[in-house]
Coordinates of C-alpha atoms in Angstrom, one line a residue:
M1139 CA 0.0 0.0 0.0
K1140 CA 3.0 2.3 0.7
V1141 CA 4.1 1.9 -3.0
V1142 CA 0.6 2.8 -4.2
K1143 CA 0.5 5.8 -1.9
N1144 CA 3.9 7.0 -3.1
Y1145 CA 3.0 6.5 -6.7
L1146 CA -0.1 8.7 -6.3
Y1147 CA 2.0 11.4 -4.5
N1148 CA 4.8 11.2 -7.2
A1149 CA 2.3 11.2 -10.1
S1150 CA 0.7 14.2 -8.5
Y1151 CA 4.1 15.9 -8.2
Q1152 CA 5.2 15.2 -11.7
V1153 CA 1.9 16.3 -13.1
F1154 CA 1.9 19.4 -10.9
V1155 CA 5.4 20.4 -12.1
L1156 CA 3.9 20.5 -15.7
L1157 CA 0.5 21.8 -14.6
V1158 CA 1.4 25.5 -14.9
P1159 CA 2.5 25.3 -18.6
L1160 CA -0.6 23.1 -19.3
I1161 CA -3.1 25.5 -17.7
T1162 CA -1.4 28.5 -19.2
T1163 CA -0.7 27.0 -22.7
P1164 CA -4.1 28.0 -24.3
Y1165 CA -3.7 31.6 -22.9
L1166 CA 0.0 31.9 -24.0
A1167 CA -0.7 30.4 -27.4
R1168 CA -3.1 33.3 -28.0
V1169 CA -0.9 36.0 -26.3
L1170 CA 2.6 35.0 -27.4
G1171 CA 1.7 33.3 -30.7
P1172 CA 3.8 30.6 -32.5
T1173 CA 6.9 32.8 -32.6
G1174 CA 6.9 33.7 -28.9
V1175 CA 6.2 30.1 -27.9
G1176 CA 9.0 29.0 -30.3
I1177 CA 11.6 31.4 -28.9
N1178 CA 10.9 30.2 -25.3
S1179 CA 11.1 26.5 -26.5
Y1180 CA 14.4 27.1 -28.4
T1181 CA 16.2 29.1 -25.7
N1182 CA 15.0 26.8 -23.0
S1183 CA 16.4 23.8 -25.0
I1184 CA 19.8 25.4 -24.9
I1185 CA 19.6 26.1 -21.2
Q1186 CA 18.7 22.5 -20.5
Y1187 CA 22.2 21.4 -21.8
F1188 CA 23.9 23.5 -19.1
I1189 CA 21.5 22.1 -16.4
L1190 CA 22.1 18.6 -17.7
F1191 CA 25.9 18.9 -17.5
G1192 CA 25.8 20.7 -14.1
S1193 CA 23.5 18.0 -12.6
I1194 CA 25.8 15.1 -13.7
G1195 CA 23.2 12.4 -13.2
V1196 CA 22.5 13.3 -9.5
N1197 CA 18.7 12.9 -9.7
L1198 CA 19.0 9.1 -10.5
Y1199 CA 22.2 8.5 -8.6
G1200 CA 21.2 10.4 -5.5
N1201 CA 17.8 8.7 -5.4
R1202 CA 19.4 5.2 -5.6
Q1203 CA 22.2 6.0 -3.1
I1204 CA 19.8 7.5 -0.5
A1205 CA 17.7 4.4 -0.8
F1206 CA 20.7 2.2 -0.1
V1207 CA 21.6 4.0 3.2
R1208 CA 18.3 5.4 4.4
D1209 CA 18.2 3.0 7.4
D1210 CA 21.5 4.5 8.9
K1211 CA 21.1 8.2 9.9
Y1212 CA 24.9 8.9 9.9
K1213 CA 25.4 7.4 6.4
L1214 CA 22.2 9.1 5.2
T1215 CA 23.5 12.5 6.5
Q1216 CA 27.0 12.1 5.0
T1217 CA 25.6 10.8 1.7
F1218 CA 23.2 13.7 1.3
Y1219 CA 25.8 16.4 2.0
E1220 CA 28.4 14.8 -0.2
I1221 CA 26.1 14.6 -3.2
F1222 CA 24.5 18.0 -2.6
L1223 CA 27.9 19.8 -2.2
M1224 CA 29.3 18.0 -5.3
R1225 CA 26.3 19.2 -7.3
I1226 CA 26.7 22.8 -6.1
V1227 CA 30.3 22.8 -7.5
T1228 CA 29.3 21.2 -10.8
I1229 CA 26.4 23.7 -11.3
I1230 CA 28.8 26.6 -10.7
I1231 CA 31.1 25.2 -13.4
A1232 CA 28.0 24.8 -15.7
F1233 CA 27.0 28.4 -15.1
M1234 CA 30.5 29.6 -16.0
A1235 CA 30.2 27.7 -19.2
F1236 CA 26.9 29.4 -19.9
L1237 CA 28.5 32.8 -19.4
I1238 CA 31.2 31.8 -22.0
F1239 CA 28.4 30.7 -24.4
L1240 CA 26.5 34.0 -23.9
S1241 CA 29.6 36.0 -24.8
F1242 CA 29.5 34.4 -28.3
S1243 CA 25.7 34.6 -28.7
S1244 CA 24.1 37.9 -29.9
K1245 CA 20.6 36.6 -30.6
Y1246 CA 18.0 36.2 -27.8
R1247 CA 20.5 37.4 -25.1
G1248 CA 17.8 38.8 -22.9
Y1249 CA 15.8 35.6 -23.0
Y1250 CA 18.9 33.5 -22.2
W1251 CA 19.5 35.6 -19.1
A1252 CA 15.9 35.1 -17.9
Q1253 CA 16.3 31.3 -18.6
S1254 CA 19.6 31.1 -16.8
L1255 CA 17.9 31.3 -13.3
S1256 CA 16.9 27.7 -14.0
I1257 CA 20.5 26.7 -13.9
I1258 CA 20.9 28.2 -10.4
A1259 CA 17.6 26.5 -9.4
A1260 CA 19.0 23.1 -10.4
A1261 CA 21.7 23.5 -7.7
F1262 CA 19.0 23.5 -5.0
D1263 CA 17.0 20.7 -6.3
I1264 CA 17.0 18.0 -3.6
S1265 CA 13.9 16.2 -4.6
W1266 CA 16.1 13.1 -5.2
F1267 CA 16.7 12.9 -1.5
F1268 CA 13.0 12.7 -0.6
M1269 CA 12.4 10.2 -3.4
G1270 CA 15.2 8.0 -2.0
V1271 CA 13.6 8.0 1.5
E1272 CA 10.2 7.4 -0.2
N1273 CA 8.6 10.5 1.1
F1274 CA 6.8 12.0 -1.9
A1275 CA 4.2 14.0 0.0
V1276 CA 6.6 16.8 0.9
T1277 CA 7.4 17.6 -2.8
V1278 CA 3.8 17.9 -3.6
L1279 CA 2.6 20.0 -0.7
R1280 CA 5.5 22.4 -0.6
N1281 CA 5.3 23.2 -4.3
F1282 CA 1.5 23.7 -4.5
I1283 CA 1.6 27.2 -3.1
V1284 CA 4.5 28.2 -5.3
K1285 CA 2.8 27.0 -8.4
M1286 CA -0.4 28.7 -7.6
I1287 CA 1.5 32.0 -7.2
T1288 CA 3.1 31.3 -10.6
L1289 CA -0.3 30.9 -12.2
V1290 CA -1.6 34.1 -10.8
S1291 CA 1.6 35.9 -11.9
I1292 CA 1.4 34.7 -15.5
F1293 CA -2.2 35.7 -15.9
T1294 CA -1.6 39.1 -14.2
L1295 CA 1.8 40.1 -15.8
V1296 CA 1.9 38.4 -19.2
K1297 CA -0.4 40.3 -21.6
S1298 CA 1.4 40.4 -25.0
Y1299 CA 4.3 39.1 -27.0
S1300 CA 6.5 41.9 -25.5
D1301 CA 6.1 40.2 -22.1
L1302 CA 7.9 37.0 -23.2
D1303 CA 10.9 37.8 -21.0
I1304 CA 8.6 38.3 -18.0
Y1305 CA 7.0 34.9 -18.6
I1306 CA 10.3 33.2 -18.8
L1307 CA 11.4 34.9 -15.5
I1308 CA 8.3 33.8 -13.8
L1309 CA 8.9 30.2 -14.7
S1310 CA 12.6 30.3 -13.7
I1311 CA 11.9 32.0 -10.3
S1312 CA 9.1 29.6 -9.5
L1313 CA 11.5 26.7 -10.1
L1314 CA 14.0 28.2 -7.7
L1315 CA 11.5 29.0 -5.0
G1316 CA 9.9 25.6 -5.3
N1317 CA 13.3 23.9 -4.8
L1318 CA 14.2 26.1 -1.8
T1319 CA 11.0 25.2 0.0
L1320 CA 12.1 21.6 0.3
F1321 CA 15.0 22.3 2.7
P1322 CA 13.0 22.8 5.9
S1323 CA 11.8 19.2 5.7
L1324 CA 15.4 17.8 5.8
K1325 CA 15.8 18.2 9.6
R1326 CA 13.5 15.2 10.1
Y1327 CA 15.9 12.9 8.4
I1328 CA 19.5 14.2 8.8
K1329 CA 21.6 15.9 11.3
F1330 CA 24.7 18.1 11.1
P1331 CA 27.4 16.4 9.0
D1332 CA 30.8 15.1 10.1
C1333 CA 32.6 17.6 8.0
K1334 CA 36.0 16.0 8.4
N1335 CA 34.8 12.8 6.9
L1336 CA 32.9 14.2 3.9
K1337 CA 34.1 12.6 0.7
I1338 CA 32.4 14.7 -1.9
W1339 CA 34.2 13.4 -5.0
R1340 CA 33.7 9.7 -4.3
H1341 CA 30.3 10.1 -5.9
L1342 CA 31.6 11.7 -9.0
S1343 CA 32.5 8.6 -11.0
P1344 CA 29.3 6.6 -10.3
S1345 CA 27.2 9.7 -10.8
I1346 CA 28.8 10.2 -14.2
M1347 CA 28.0 6.6 -15.1
L1348 CA 24.3 7.6 -14.8
F1349 CA 25.0 11.0 -16.3
I1350 CA 26.1 9.4 -19.6
P1351 CA 22.7 7.9 -20.3
Q1352 CA 21.0 11.2 -19.3
V1353 CA 23.1 13.0 -21.8
A1354 CA 22.0 10.5 -24.4
T1355 CA 18.4 10.8 -23.4
Q1356 CA 18.6 14.6 -23.6
V1357 CA 19.6 14.2 -27.3
Y1358 CA 16.2 13.1 -28.2
L1359 CA 14.3 15.1 -25.6
V1360 CA 15.8 18.5 -26.3
L1361 CA 18.0 18.3 -29.4
N1362 CA 14.9 18.0 -31.6
K1363 CA 13.8 21.5 -30.6
T1364 CA 17.3 22.9 -30.9
M1365 CA 17.7 21.4 -34.4
L1366 CA 14.2 22.6 -35.5
G1367 CA 14.9 26.1 -34.3
S1368 CA 18.3 26.2 -36.0
M1369 CA 17.5 24.3 -39.2
I1370 CA 13.9 25.2 -39.9
S1371 CA 12.4 28.0 -37.8
V1372 CA 11.5 28.8 -34.2
K1373 CA 7.8 28.3 -35.2
S1374 CA 8.6 24.6 -36.1
A1375 CA 10.3 24.3 -32.7
G1376 CA 7.1 25.8 -31.1
Y1377 CA 4.9 23.3 -32.9
F1378 CA 6.9 20.4 -31.7
D1379 CA 7.2 21.8 -28.2
Q1380 CA 3.4 22.1 -27.9
S1381 CA 3.0 18.5 -28.8
D1382 CA 5.8 17.5 -26.5
K1383 CA 4.2 19.3 -23.6
M1384 CA 1.1 17.2 -23.9
I1385 CA 3.1 14.0 -24.2
K1386 CA 5.2 14.8 -21.2
M1387 CA 2.1 15.7 -19.2
I1388 CA 0.7 12.2 -19.9
L1389 CA 4.1 10.5 -19.4
A1390 CA 4.5 12.1 -16.0
V1391 CA 1.6 9.9 -14.8
V1392 CA 3.1 6.8 -16.3
T1393 CA 6.8 7.2 -15.5
A1394 CA 6.0 8.3 -11.9
T1395 CA 6.1 4.5 -11.1
G1396 CA 9.8 4.6 -12.0
T1397 CA 10.8 7.1 -9.4
V1398 CA 8.7 5.3 -6.8
M1399 CA 9.9 1.8 -7.6
L1400 CA 13.6 2.6 -8.0
P1401 CA 14.3 3.0 -4.3
H1402 CA 11.8 0.2 -3.5
V1403 CA 13.5 -2.3 -5.8
A1404 CA 17.0 -1.0 -4.9
N1405 CA 16.2 -1.7 -1.2
A1406 CA 14.9 -5.2 -2.0
F1407 CA 18.0 -5.9 -4.2
A1408 CA 20.4 -4.7 -1.4
K1409 CA 18.7 -7.3 0.9
G1410 CA 19.3 -10.1 -1.6
Q1411 CA 15.6 -10.5 -2.5
H1412 CA 16.3 -11.1 -6.2
E1413 CA 13.1 -13.0 -7.0
K1414 CA 11.1 -10.2 -5.5
T1415 CA 12.7 -7.7 -7.9
K1416 CA 11.5 -9.8 -10.8
R1417 CA 7.9 -10.0 -9.4
L1418 CA 7.9 -6.2 -8.9
L1419 CA 9.0 -5.8 -12.6
Y1420 CA 6.2 -8.0 -13.9
R1421 CA 3.6 -6.1 -11.9
S1422 CA 5.0 -2.7 -12.7
F1423 CA 5.3 -3.5 -16.5
S1424 CA 1.6 -4.7 -16.5
F1425 CA 0.5 -1.5 -14.6
V1426 CA 2.3 1.0 -16.9
T1427 CA 1.1 -0.9 -20.0
A1428 CA -2.5 -0.7 -18.7
L1429 CA -2.1 3.0 -18.2
S1430 CA -0.1 3.9 -21.3
I1431 CA -2.1 2.1 -24.0
P1432 CA -5.4 4.1 -23.5
M1433 CA -3.4 7.3 -23.2
T1434 CA -1.6 6.5 -26.4
F1435 CA -4.7 5.7 -28.4
G1436 CA -6.8 8.3 -26.7
L1437 CA -4.5 11.1 -27.5
M1438 CA -4.2 9.9 -31.1
A1439 CA -8.0 9.9 -31.4
V1440 CA -8.7 13.3 -29.8
A1441 CA -5.8 15.2 -31.3
P1442 CA -7.7 16.6 -34.3
T1443 CA -10.4 18.0 -31.9
F1444 CA -8.1 18.9 -29.0
V1445 CA -5.4 20.9 -30.8
P1446 CA -7.6 23.7 -32.5
L1447 CA -9.7 24.0 -29.3
F1448 CA -6.7 24.1 -26.9
F1449 CA -4.0 25.9 -29.0
T1450 CA -6.2 27.7 -31.6
H1451 CA -6.2 27.1 -35.3
R1452 CA -2.8 28.9 -35.6
F1453 CA -1.3 25.7 -34.2
I1454 CA -3.1 23.3 -36.5
S1455 CA 0.3 22.0 -37.6
V1456 CA 0.6 20.4 -34.2
V1457 CA -2.1 17.7 -35.0
P1458 CA 0.0 15.3 -37.1
V1459 CA 3.0 15.8 -34.8
M1460 CA 1.0 14.9 -31.7
I1461 CA -0.6 11.8 -33.4
I1462 CA 2.8 10.4 -34.3
E1463 CA 4.5 11.3 -31.1
S1464 CA 1.8 9.7 -29.0
V1465 CA 3.4 6.3 -29.8
V1466 CA 6.3 7.1 -27.5
I1467 CA 3.9 7.1 -24.5
L1468 CA 3.8 3.3 -24.6
L1469 CA 7.5 2.9 -25.6
I1470 CA 8.8 5.1 -22.8
A1471 CA 6.4 3.4 -20.3
W1472 CA 8.1 0.1 -21.2
S1473 CA 11.7 1.4 -21.2
N1474 CA 11.0 3.2 -17.9
A1475 CA 9.7 0.0 -16.3
I1476 CA 12.7 -2.1 -17.5
G1477 CA 15.4 0.6 -17.2
T1478 CA 14.6 2.7 -14.3
Q1479 CA 12.7 0.1 -12.3
F1480 CA 14.9 -2.9 -13.0
L1481 CA 18.3 -2.3 -14.6
L1482 CA 19.3 0.7 -12.4
P1483 CA 18.2 -0.6 -9.0
T1484 CA 19.9 -4.0 -9.7
K1485 CA 23.1 -2.2 -10.6
Q1486 CA 23.0 -3.0 -14.4
T1487 CA 24.0 0.6 -15.2
K1488 CA 26.1 -0.4 -18.2
A1489 CA 23.2 -2.0 -20.0
Y1490 CA 20.9 0.9 -19.2
T1491 CA 23.6 3.4 -20.4
T1492 CA 24.2 1.4 -23.6
S1493 CA 20.5 1.4 -24.4
V1494 CA 20.1 5.2 -24.3
I1495 CA 23.3 5.8 -26.1
I1496 CA 22.2 3.6 -29.0
G1497 CA 18.9 5.5 -28.9
A1498 CA 20.6 8.9 -29.1
I1499 CA 22.9 7.8 -31.9
V1500 CA 19.9 6.5 -33.9
N1501 CA 18.0 9.8 -33.2
L1502 CA 20.9 11.9 -34.4
I1503 CA 21.3 9.9 -37.6
V1504 CA 17.6 10.0 -38.5
N1505 CA 16.9 13.5 -37.2
I1506 CA 18.8 15.4 -39.8
P1507 CA 17.1 14.0 -43.0
L1508 CA 13.7 13.7 -41.4
I1509 CA 13.7 17.3 -40.0
L1510 CA 15.0 18.7 -43.3
S1511 CA 12.3 16.9 -45.3
M1512 CA 9.3 17.0 -42.9
G1513 CA 10.1 19.6 -40.2
A1514 CA 8.3 19.0 -36.9
V1515 CA 6.6 15.9 -38.2
G1516 CA 10.1 14.5 -39.0
A1517 CA 11.3 15.3 -35.5
A1518 CA 8.3 13.3 -34.1
I1519 CA 9.1 10.3 -36.3
A1520 CA 12.7 10.4 -35.2
T1521 CA 11.6 10.4 -31.6
V1522 CA 9.5 7.3 -32.1
I1523 CA 12.3 5.5 -33.9
S1524 CA 14.7 6.4 -31.1
E1525 CA 12.4 5.2 -28.3
L1526 CA 11.7 2.0 -30.1
T1527 CA 15.4 1.3 -30.4
V1528 CA 15.9 1.9 -26.6
T1529 CA 13.0 -0.4 -25.6
A1530 CA 14.0 -3.1 -28.0
Y1531 CA 17.6 -3.2 -26.7
Q1532 CA 16.5 -3.3 -23.1
L1533 CA 14.2 -6.2 -23.8
Y1534 CA 17.1 -8.0 -25.5
V1535 CA 19.4 -7.4 -22.5
I1536 CA 17.0 -8.9 -19.9
R1537 CA 16.0 -11.9 -22.1
R1538 CA 17.9 -14.4 -19.8
Q1539 CA 16.9 -12.8 -16.5
I1540 CA 13.1 -12.7 -16.8
S1541 CA 10.2 -14.5 -18.5
Y1542 CA 8.8 -12.8 -21.6
R1543 CA 5.6 -14.8 -21.1
N1544 CA 5.1 -13.3 -17.6
L1545 CA 6.2 -9.8 -18.8
F1546 CA 3.8 -9.6 -21.7
K1547 CA 1.0 -11.7 -20.1
D1548 CA -1.9 -9.4 -20.7
V1549 CA -0.5 -7.0 -23.3
G1550 CA -2.7 -8.4 -26.0
K1551 CA -5.8 -7.8 -23.9
Y1552 CA -4.7 -4.2 -23.2
L1553 CA -4.0 -3.5 -26.9
G1554 CA -7.4 -5.0 -27.9
A1555 CA -9.2 -2.8 -25.4
G1556 CA -7.2 0.2 -26.5
L1557 CA -8.0 -0.3 -30.2
I1558 CA -11.7 -0.7 -29.6
M1559 CA -11.7 2.4 -27.4
F1560 CA -9.8 4.3 -30.2
G1561 CA -12.5 3.2 -32.7
C1562 CA -15.3 4.5 -30.5
I1563 CA -13.7 7.9 -30.1
V1564 CA -13.0 8.2 -33.8
I1565 CA -16.7 7.4 -34.6
L1566 CA -17.8 10.1 -32.2
N1567 CA -15.3 12.6 -33.7
R1568 CA -16.7 12.1 -37.2
R1569 CA -20.4 12.3 -36.2
F1570 CA -20.4 15.3 -33.9
P1571 CA -19.0 18.9 -34.2
A1572 CA -15.7 19.7 -32.4
T1573 CA -16.6 21.4 -29.1
W1574 CA -15.2 21.3 -25.5
L1575 CA -18.3 19.5 -24.4
M1576 CA -17.9 16.9 -27.1
L1577 CA -14.2 16.5 -26.3
I1578 CA -15.1 15.8 -22.6
I1579 CA -17.7 13.3 -23.6
E1580 CA -15.2 11.5 -25.9
I1581 CA -12.7 11.2 -23.1
I1582 CA -15.3 9.9 -20.6
V1583 CA -16.7 7.4 -23.2
G1584 CA -13.2 6.2 -24.0
M1585 CA -12.3 5.6 -20.4
L1586 CA -15.5 3.7 -19.7
V1587 CA -15.1 1.5 -22.7
Y1588 CA -11.5 0.7 -21.8
V1589 CA -12.2 -0.1 -18.1
I1590 CA -15.3 -2.2 -19.0
L1591 CA -13.2 -4.2 -21.5
L1592 CA -10.4 -4.8 -18.9
F1593 CA -13.0 -6.4 -16.6
T1594 CA -14.5 -8.3 -19.5
F1595 CA -11.1 -9.6 -20.6
R1596 CA -10.3 -10.5 -16.9
V1597 CA -6.8 -9.1 -16.9
T1598 CA -4.6 -10.0 -13.9
L1599 CA -4.1 -6.3 -13.0
V1600 CA -7.8 -6.0 -12.0
K1601 CA -7.4 -8.9 -9.5
D1602 CA -4.2 -7.3 -8.1
I1603 CA -5.9 -3.9 -7.6
K1604 CA -8.8 -5.6 -5.8
S1605 CA -6.4 -7.5 -3.5
I1606 CA -4.5 -4.2 -2.6
L1607 CA -7.7 -2.3 -1.9
T1608 CA -9.2 -5.0 0.3
K1609 CA -6.0 -5.2 2.5

């Protein structure tokens, strides 16, 4: 029950982090337009590289290491301060690199300065600690007030395209304040460190091992926008970014299991409970599949109605991008279950790293011709191909460790239910006019059809959920 509770907290947190851009997107699409949205997307994609290199894999590494030592207060204290101080130093180096970059960049300088606060905010991000001790409530509750203030600030202060720099500043400052509010909750878990025995740099090498796959992952998370902005136009980057925001919003719900299960599986693995780690993988894989399939097919089906209503007709080019990119919801759900929830906590970092490096290389190879020939649609296709490569490789790596039969036990039933749901929504789309009321009805009908079919097909997950709720 604790895992379920933590999943709900973490899913809420991940969704909440993206909630501000989701709620404000229709407003900003109208106020800033495709160009303003594109400039923000492009400049932010550049800033993300400095945040990435400054963070050096701490979010994943810190989460796992805290989970390993959380039962020993002394080790927990030392580990936290060592990792935190190491990240402070690396973020400072990253910010200095940003200043060098800015000295050679004449375009969008003001926007880059506004975005740069996000680099500083990354230094104070200690959410990895609370994830490691499996306390996800604090990250949700502490950030709620900050995000509400952010929402009010955006609707109050951002009125036209000329307010783009103010919008970027609001997002950057809210990120910094949200991270700072987590610090008061630390005193419950740690004490004053033994400064003489702090060994900051012992974490550098293993953290870099997890940093390498994050660099590779960033290639097909951010590079698409960078390449679109550089090779095509900032408008194309904006179209892809609007689709990507919706995909990430949905993925936040699915991949929240990875953050929750990583410390849980790592703790079980540290105790030598290897069979338990496999059982946890089977259950988690089934759960994320059950969630991601209706989300994938559902977004595909409603995209033609949703995009013009949500973004306005000026963003109609987002429709094909969103339909294609929806496929990655299922693929990332699978690679998250295998990679983050099994390979990393069982110390198979090399296999995990290799998978995302291969994905990044494939992305880079296919990105250039696809973006040049099809723009944002090409970037979406490249993303799908990359994620398919990552998932396929990870499945190959674990072939001798797990049973494919147990792993894919009910996948056929989920796919069948998802396809029938997709058909029902498409029929409604074609027979009725595109309105907000009709969109809500389509979503409700789709959910009901899918859930009823899961009960009809008697999937194992339904029995598992019943057993958890009756405990």
